[in-house]
Tab-separated table of C-alpha atoms and ligand atoms in Angstrom:
chain	number	residue	atom	x	y	z
A	190	UNK	CA	152.518	109.025	74.007
A	191	UNK	CA	149.081	109.488	72.419
A	192	UNK	CA	146.528	106.778	73.175
A	193	UNK	CA	144.004	107.274	70.416
A	194	UNK	CA	141.933	104.412	69.096
A	195	UNK	CA	142.053	104.186	65.310
A	196	UNK	CA	138.926	103.876	63.159
A	197	UNK	CA	140.569	101.432	60.827
A	198	UNK	CA	137.776	100.893	58.295
A	199	UNK	CA	136.790	104.512	57.697
A	200	UNK	CA	138.590	107.065	55.571
A	201	UNK	CA	140.236	109.962	57.410
A	202	UNK	CA	138.947	113.102	55.701
A	203	UNK	CA	140.590	116.443	56.606
A	204	UNK	CA	137.484	117.970	58.155
A	205	UNK	CA	134.470	117.253	60.330
A	206	UNK	CA	131.773	119.641	61.475
A	207	UNK	CA	131.289	120.125	65.225
A	208	UNK	CA	128.178	122.087	66.213
A	209	UNK	CA	128.351	123.892	62.856
A	210	UNK	CA	132.103	124.658	62.846
A	211	UNK	CA	134.720	123.009	60.670
A	212	UNK	CA	137.237	121.170	62.867
A	213	UNK	CA	140.172	118.988	61.722
A	214	UNK	CA	138.776	115.437	61.674
A	215	UNK	CA	141.487	114.045	63.937
A	216	UNK	CA	140.854	116.766	66.577
A	217	UNK	CA	137.250	115.717	67.332
A	218	UNK	CA	137.111	114.570	70.974
A	219	UNK	CA	134.655	113.109	73.475
A	220	UNK	CA	135.194	112.746	77.228
A	221	UNK	CA	135.022	109.248	78.692
A	222	UNK	CA	132.528	110.495	81.307
A	223	UNK	CA	129.977	111.524	78.666
A	224	UNK	CA	126.604	109.734	78.822
A	225	UNK	CA	127.133	108.986	75.127
A	226	UNK	CA	129.579	106.327	76.344
A	227	UNK	CA	128.245	105.198	79.727
A	228	UNK	CA	124.588	104.959	78.623
A	229	UNK	CA	124.939	104.702	74.826
A	230	UNK	CA	123.125	108.021	74.343
A	231	UNK	CA	123.905	108.678	70.752
A	232	UNK	CA	121.551	108.948	67.773
A	233	UNK	CA	122.618	109.368	64.195
A	234	UNK	CA	121.749	109.394	60.491
A	235	UNK	CA	123.347	108.039	57.337
A	236	UNK	CA	122.692	110.460	54.454
A	237	UNK	CA	123.819	110.434	50.855
A	238	UNK	CA	124.482	113.054	48.213
A	239	UNK	CA	124.881	112.424	44.476
A	240	UNK	CA	126.494	114.210	41.564
A	241	UNK	CA	124.000	114.552	38.736
A	242	UNK	CA	124.928	112.657	35.572
A	243	UNK	CA	126.480	115.804	34.016
A	244	UNK	CA	128.694	116.307	37.117
A	245	UNK	CA	127.373	119.860	37.525
A	246	UNK	CA	125.309	119.727	40.698
A	247	UNK	CA	125.768	117.747	43.878
A	248	UNK	CA	122.436	117.170	45.620
A	249	UNK	CA	121.465	115.425	48.814
A	250	UNK	CA	118.531	113.028	49.014
A	251	UNK	CA	115.621	113.737	51.391
A	252	UNK	CA	117.536	115.909	53.904
A	253	UNK	CA	114.351	117.107	55.622
A	254	UNK	CA	113.296	113.504	56.264
A	255	UNK	CA	116.691	112.739	57.805
A	256	UNK	CA	116.550	115.863	59.981
A	257	UNK	CA	113.042	114.961	61.141
A	258	UNK	CA	114.069	111.381	61.956
A	259	UNK	CA	117.132	112.612	63.870
A	260	UNK	CA	114.885	114.967	65.876
A	261	UNK	CA	112.407	112.135	66.507
A	262	UNK	CA	115.174	109.771	67.667
A	263	UNK	CA	116.567	112.523	69.918
A	264	UNK	CA	113.178	113.381	71.349
A	265	UNK	CA	112.361	109.726	72.192
A	266	UNK	CA	115.642	109.606	74.128
A	267	UNK	CA	115.046	113.038	75.755
A	268	UNK	CA	118.036	114.584	73.997
A	269	UNK	CA	117.606	118.299	73.228
A	270	UNK	CA	118.247	119.550	69.685
A	271	UNK	CA	120.109	122.850	69.406
A	272	UNK	CA	120.009	123.413	65.636
A	273	UNK	CA	117.340	124.201	63.058
A	274	UNK	CA	116.824	122.413	59.743
A	275	UNK	CA	118.379	125.372	57.894
A	276	UNK	CA	121.472	125.286	60.117
A	277	UNK	CA	121.714	121.502	59.640
A	278	UNK	CA	121.525	121.827	55.840
A	279	UNK	CA	124.014	124.725	55.777
A	280	UNK	CA	126.445	122.556	57.769
A	281	UNK	CA	126.177	119.744	55.216
A	282	UNK	CA	126.849	122.229	52.406
A	283	UNK	CA	129.938	123.569	54.214
A	284	UNK	CA	131.344	120.092	54.686
A	285	UNK	CA	130.511	119.065	51.110
A	286	UNK	CA	132.299	122.219	49.857
A	287	UNK	CA	135.468	121.045	51.634
A	288	UNK	CA	135.380	117.320	50.947
A	289	UNK	CA	133.750	116.754	47.566
A	290	UNK	CA	135.816	115.546	44.651
A	291	UNK	CA	134.605	115.094	41.065
A	292	UNK	CA	133.520	111.573	40.131
A	293	UNK	CA	132.864	110.494	43.728
A	294	UNK	CA	129.661	110.821	45.710
A	295	UNK	CA	129.656	111.600	49.420
A	296	UNK	CA	127.809	110.079	52.333
A	297	UNK	CA	127.297	111.904	55.613
A	298	UNK	CA	126.983	110.691	59.163
A	299	UNK	CA	125.484	113.295	61.496
A	300	UNK	CA	125.851	111.986	65.069
A	301	UNK	CA	124.165	113.618	68.036
A	302	UNK	CA	125.672	112.427	71.299
A	303	UNK	CA	125.198	113.410	74.921
A	304	UNK	CA	128.246	115.223	76.264
A	305	UNK	CA	126.820	116.640	79.503
A	306	UNK	CA	124.084	115.643	81.940
A	307	UNK	CA	123.234	112.738	84.182
A	308	UNK	CA	120.245	110.334	83.961
A	309	UNK	CA	118.226	112.795	81.902
A	310	UNK	CA	119.028	115.901	83.993
A	311	UNK	CA	120.698	118.902	82.326
A	312	UNK	CA	121.299	117.000	79.099
A	313	UNK	CA	123.467	118.677	76.470
A	314	UNK	CA	124.338	117.030	73.147
A	315	UNK	CA	126.882	117.843	70.454
A	316	UNK	CA	126.226	117.364	66.751
A	317	UNK	CA	129.222	116.087	64.819
A	318	UNK	CA	128.918	115.547	61.077
A	319	UNK	CA	131.476	113.434	59.268
A	320	UNK	CA	131.415	112.674	55.547
A	321	UNK	CA	133.142	110.083	53.384
A	322	UNK	CA	133.640	109.636	49.642
A	323	UNK	CA	131.915	106.833	47.829
A	324	UNK	CA	132.776	105.342	44.432
A	325	UNK	CA	129.982	105.137	41.892
A	326	UNK	CA	130.520	101.485	40.912
A	327	UNK	CA	127.827	98.813	41.230
A	328	UNK	CA	128.206	96.615	44.315
A	329	UNK	CA	128.421	92.828	43.955
A	330	UNK	CA	125.248	90.945	44.930
A	331	UNK	CA	125.342	89.973	48.605
A	332	UNK	CA	125.261	86.597	50.305
A	333	UNK	CA	123.343	86.668	53.584
A	334	UNK	CA	122.767	84.364	56.518
A	335	UNK	CA	119.982	84.498	59.109
A	336	UNK	CA	121.610	85.248	62.460
A	337	UNK	CA	120.669	83.706	65.808
A	338	UNK	CA	120.630	87.229	67.291
A	339	UNK	CA	117.190	88.875	67.279
A	340	UNK	CA	116.325	92.485	66.608
A	341	UNK	CA	115.175	94.123	69.890
A	342	UNK	CA	111.461	94.738	70.375
A	343	UNK	CA	110.092	98.220	70.804
A	344	UNK	CA	109.471	97.715	74.538
A	345	UNK	CA	113.093	96.719	75.107
A	346	UNK	CA	114.889	99.288	72.980
A	347	UNK	CA	112.936	101.594	70.671
A	348	UNK	CA	113.428	100.143	67.193
A	349	UNK	CA	112.281	103.149	65.172
A	350	UNK	CA	115.071	105.169	66.775
A	351	UNK	CA	118.326	105.230	64.866
A	352	UNK	CA	120.440	104.912	68.001
A	353	UNK	CA	123.943	103.570	68.466
A	354	UNK	CA	122.560	101.183	71.110
A	355	UNK	CA	120.531	99.372	68.439
A	356	UNK	CA	123.700	98.514	66.564
A	357	UNK	CA	125.232	96.515	69.422
A	358	UNK	CA	123.029	93.556	68.463
A	359	UNK	CA	123.522	94.210	64.753
A	360	UNK	CA	127.278	94.100	65.229
A	361	UNK	CA	127.052	90.726	67.014
A	362	UNK	CA	124.862	89.469	64.169
A	363	UNK	CA	127.300	90.593	61.525
A	364	UNK	CA	130.288	89.064	63.335
A	365	UNK	CA	128.396	85.762	63.644
A	366	UNK	CA	127.493	85.433	59.962
A	367	UNK	CA	130.836	86.737	58.687
A	368	UNK	CA	132.510	83.855	60.537
A	369	UNK	CA	130.286	81.595	58.423
A	370	UNK	CA	131.417	83.321	55.221
A	371	UNK	CA	128.368	85.551	54.576
A	372	UNK	CA	128.522	89.268	53.786
A	373	UNK	CA	125.730	90.363	56.130
A	374	UNK	CA	122.979	89.069	58.405
A	375	UNK	CA	119.210	88.979	58.263
A	376	UNK	CA	117.826	89.617	61.748
A	377	UNK	CA	114.481	88.143	62.768
A	378	UNK	CA	112.214	89.907	65.246
A	379	UNK	CA	110.930	88.570	68.557
A	380	UNK	CA	108.164	86.657	66.744
A	381	UNK	CA	110.664	84.978	64.402
A	382	UNK	CA	109.631	86.950	61.306
A	383	UNK	CA	111.983	88.950	59.089
A	384	UNK	CA	112.950	92.289	60.667
A	385	UNK	CA	115.876	93.717	58.655
A	386	UNK	CA	119.573	93.382	57.867
A	387	UNK	CA	122.209	95.003	60.105
A	388	UNK	CA	122.153	98.329	58.257
A	389	UNK	CA	119.357	98.102	55.687
A	390	UNK	CA	115.790	96.907	55.184
A	391	UNK	CA	114.806	93.725	53.371
A	392	UNK	CA	112.755	93.661	50.164
A	393	UNK	CA	111.495	90.538	48.424
A	394	UNK	CA	109.801	90.084	45.062
A	395	UNK	CA	107.414	87.234	44.391
A	396	UNK	CA	104.946	86.701	41.534
A	397	UNK	CA	105.209	90.299	40.284
A	398	UNK	CA	104.788	92.012	43.690
A	399	UNK	CA	107.337	93.583	45.995
A	400	UNK	CA	107.023	93.224	49.776
A	401	UNK	CA	108.856	94.585	52.809
A	402	UNK	CA	108.080	94.328	56.538
A	403	UNK	CA	106.377	97.367	58.137
A	404	UNK	CA	108.196	99.213	60.926
A	405	UNK	CA	106.017	97.435	63.513
A	406	UNK	CA	108.017	94.284	62.660
A	407	UNK	CA	111.014	95.863	64.489
A	408	UNK	CA	112.727	97.594	61.636
A	409	UNK	CA	113.910	101.131	61.177
A	410	UNK	CA	111.528	103.588	59.569
A	411	UNK	CA	113.535	103.618	56.329
A	412	UNK	CA	113.557	106.659	54.064
A	413	UNK	CA	114.914	104.617	51.139
A	414	UNK	CA	112.023	102.161	51.363
A	415	UNK	CA	109.622	105.112	51.056
A	416	UNK	CA	111.485	106.337	47.954
A	417	UNK	CA	111.520	102.833	46.447
A	418	UNK	CA	107.791	102.571	47.030
A	419	UNK	CA	107.304	105.729	44.932
A	420	UNK	CA	109.545	104.274	42.193
A	421	UNK	CA	107.736	100.906	42.245
A	422	UNK	CA	104.335	102.555	41.996
A	423	UNK	CA	105.594	104.649	39.083
A	424	UNK	CA	106.591	101.386	37.362
A	425	UNK	CA	103.136	99.973	38.122
A	426	UNK	CA	104.538	97.289	40.442
A	427	UNK	CA	102.464	96.537	43.587
A	428	UNK	CA	104.413	97.316	46.767
A	429	UNK	CA	103.171	95.686	49.993
A	430	UNK	CA	104.171	96.419	53.561
A	431	UNK	CA	103.372	93.275	55.478
A	432	UNK	CA	104.987	90.725	57.798
A	433	UNK	CA	107.339	88.293	56.034
A	434	UNK	CA	108.048	84.866	57.447
A	435	UNK	CA	111.434	83.212	57.243
A	436	UNK	CA	110.392	80.502	54.788
A	437	UNK	CA	108.702	83.089	52.597
A	438	UNK	CA	112.012	84.929	52.392
A	439	UNK	CA	113.798	81.695	51.471
A	440	UNK	CA	111.183	80.866	48.818
A	441	UNK	CA	111.019	84.352	47.235
A	442	UNK	CA	112.020	84.943	43.592
A	443	UNK	CA	114.193	87.930	44.433
A	444	UNK	CA	115.680	89.620	47.487
A	445	UNK	CA	117.390	92.982	48.000
A	446	UNK	CA	118.629	95.288	50.761
A	447	UNK	CA	117.359	98.878	50.866
A	448	UNK	CA	119.077	101.715	52.677
A	449	UNK	CA	120.508	105.146	52.039
A	450	UNK	CA	124.061	103.857	51.667
A	451	UNK	CA	123.129	100.400	50.292
A	452	UNK	CA	120.677	102.035	47.832
A	453	UNK	CA	119.032	98.842	46.578
A	454	UNK	CA	121.657	96.112	46.632
A	455	UNK	CA	120.672	92.784	45.154
A	456	UNK	CA	121.017	89.641	47.254
A	457	UNK	CA	122.207	86.462	45.541
A	458	UNK	CA	121.677	84.059	48.437
A	459	UNK	CA	120.198	83.671	51.918
A	460	UNK	CA	121.249	80.483	53.744
A	461	UNK	CA	121.642	78.520	50.512
A	462	UNK	CA	118.456	79.795	48.814
A	463	UNK	CA	119.371	81.675	45.631
A	464	UNK	CA	117.596	84.558	43.911
A	465	UNK	CA	117.057	85.891	40.428
A	466	UNK	CA	119.363	88.808	39.541
A	467	UNK	CA	117.614	90.465	36.622
A	468	UNK	CA	113.998	90.752	37.702
A	469	UNK	CA	111.875	93.436	39.321
A	470	UNK	CA	114.387	94.477	41.969
A	471	UNK	CA	117.150	94.989	39.382
A	472	UNK	CA	114.747	97.206	37.432
A	473	UNK	CA	113.845	99.092	40.610
A	474	UNK	CA	117.513	99.632	41.433
A	475	UNK	CA	118.157	101.031	37.951
A	476	UNK	CA	115.273	103.512	38.233
A	477	UNK	CA	116.340	104.516	41.752
A	478	UNK	CA	119.836	105.404	40.494
A	479	UNK	CA	118.372	107.394	37.571
A	480	UNK	CA	116.338	109.322	40.131
A	481	UNK	CA	119.408	109.996	42.278
A	482	UNK	CA	121.432	111.187	39.246
A	483	UNK	CA	118.721	113.624	38.204
A	484	UNK	CA	117.742	111.683	35.055
A	485	UNK	CA	114.273	111.046	36.418
A	486	UNK	CA	111.996	113.114	38.664
A	487	UNK	CA	109.134	111.779	40.744
A	488	UNK	CA	106.713	113.639	43.007
A	489	UNK	CA	107.445	113.249	46.702
A	490	UNK	CA	111.169	112.509	46.249
A	491	UNK	CA	113.411	115.502	46.807
A	492	UNK	CA	117.064	116.016	45.971
A	493	UNK	CA	118.310	119.282	47.410
A	494	UNK	CA	121.349	120.816	45.625
A	495	UNK	CA	124.202	121.675	48.000
A	496	UNK	CA	127.134	122.680	45.784
A	497	UNK	CA	127.849	123.169	42.094
A	498	UNK	CA	130.635	121.698	39.957
A	499	UNK	CA	133.114	124.320	41.288
A	500	UNK	CA	132.158	123.301	44.843
A	501	UNK	CA	130.418	126.644	45.422
A	502	UNK	CA	127.259	126.548	47.585
A	503	UNK	CA	123.985	126.522	45.681
A	504	UNK	CA	121.599	129.137	47.199
A	505	UNK	CA	118.936	127.594	49.466
A	506	UNK	CA	115.845	126.506	47.552
A	507	UNK	CA	117.469	126.836	44.112
A	508	UNK	CA	116.975	124.008	41.638
A	509	UNK	CA	115.434	121.405	43.938
A	510	UNK	CA	115.089	118.558	41.451
A	511	UNK	CA	111.749	117.359	42.669
A	512	UNK	CA	109.531	118.816	45.335
B	728	PMP	N1	117.741	99.485	59.021
B	728	PMP	C1	118.912	99.785	59.626
B	728	PMP	C2	119.313	99.025	60.843
B	728	PMP	C3	119.727	100.788	59.106
B	728	PMP	O1	120.891	101.089	59.702
B	728	PMP	C4	119.326	101.482	57.931
B	728	PMP	C5	120.218	102.553	57.357
B	728	PMP	N2	119.956	103.796	57.948
B	728	PMP	C6	118.107	101.138	57.343
B	728	PMP	C7	117.339	100.138	57.912
B	728	PMP	C8	117.603	101.867	56.118
B	728	PMP	O2	117.195	103.160	56.476
B	728	PMP	P1	117.346	104.379	55.459
B	728	PMP	O3	116.699	103.945	54.212
B	728	PMP	O4	116.598	105.495	56.098
B	728	PMP	O5	118.790	104.624	55.293
């Protein structure tokens, strides 16, 4: 009898990519003795690709930034990287060519986990990329609660690293607030100021300015926040990176969650405080989606085409929407 744990919430696509090769999704294996399991040595990324509004080109947002962050996470955990940026990008294109369907976007999860080695000696890691379809509809505004669990500090568990270990606390936080009827949790840092949500950063808007905590407040170095900063500046809206206290969050005019998969999702409530739904953050979200669909181009935000409407690979470097 097979004893395989099921991943009940995720789709089961036909293919995954293991160290650059297509492998049937359900055949991907890891040994129980791997340090990925005993010492939580796994780092990963969440990436997203978009069809342009004509449905002719599928392009991935900021892939170089994701590759660089994956390498940085790996390096801080002394995990060797065995693939170049070009190989990484080619792998995403291969997987997209197999899994893409018209009318649905795709998000990717490259996971680098330690399969061999012991306490930092002779470490070998495998890169597995999985990808899942995503509908284009607008998400409902979210209701959040502040959790009693705190985001780790950098001297306990590196917070800039996108590591599986960091999500143990986030998972506890989410379970806690879901029991109270909320959709997701806001995590405070060690000093009691706003850090982030369980899988996205926190943005507030107040008196015509947008603010978000800097990474030194124990949040992930978010690529989406950087893109949103470019969009906000293009709209002429001041964008501040500064510490945010809990009561400031509760008293803000607007609140939103920013992340590659969340994009910019509006928040309707945090612990009973409610927020405006058609202000600056709604405008920012609209512009962000126009950018992702190729209807707007801004310097410093790149969308790299992977496949065309017939799911054929687009040659490297061709038609990058913005450089
Ligand atoms: N914080 C956490 C804990 C996250 O998981 C994510 C999603 N990767 C983010 C912030 C947002 O980061 P990014 O914009 O790079 O997706």
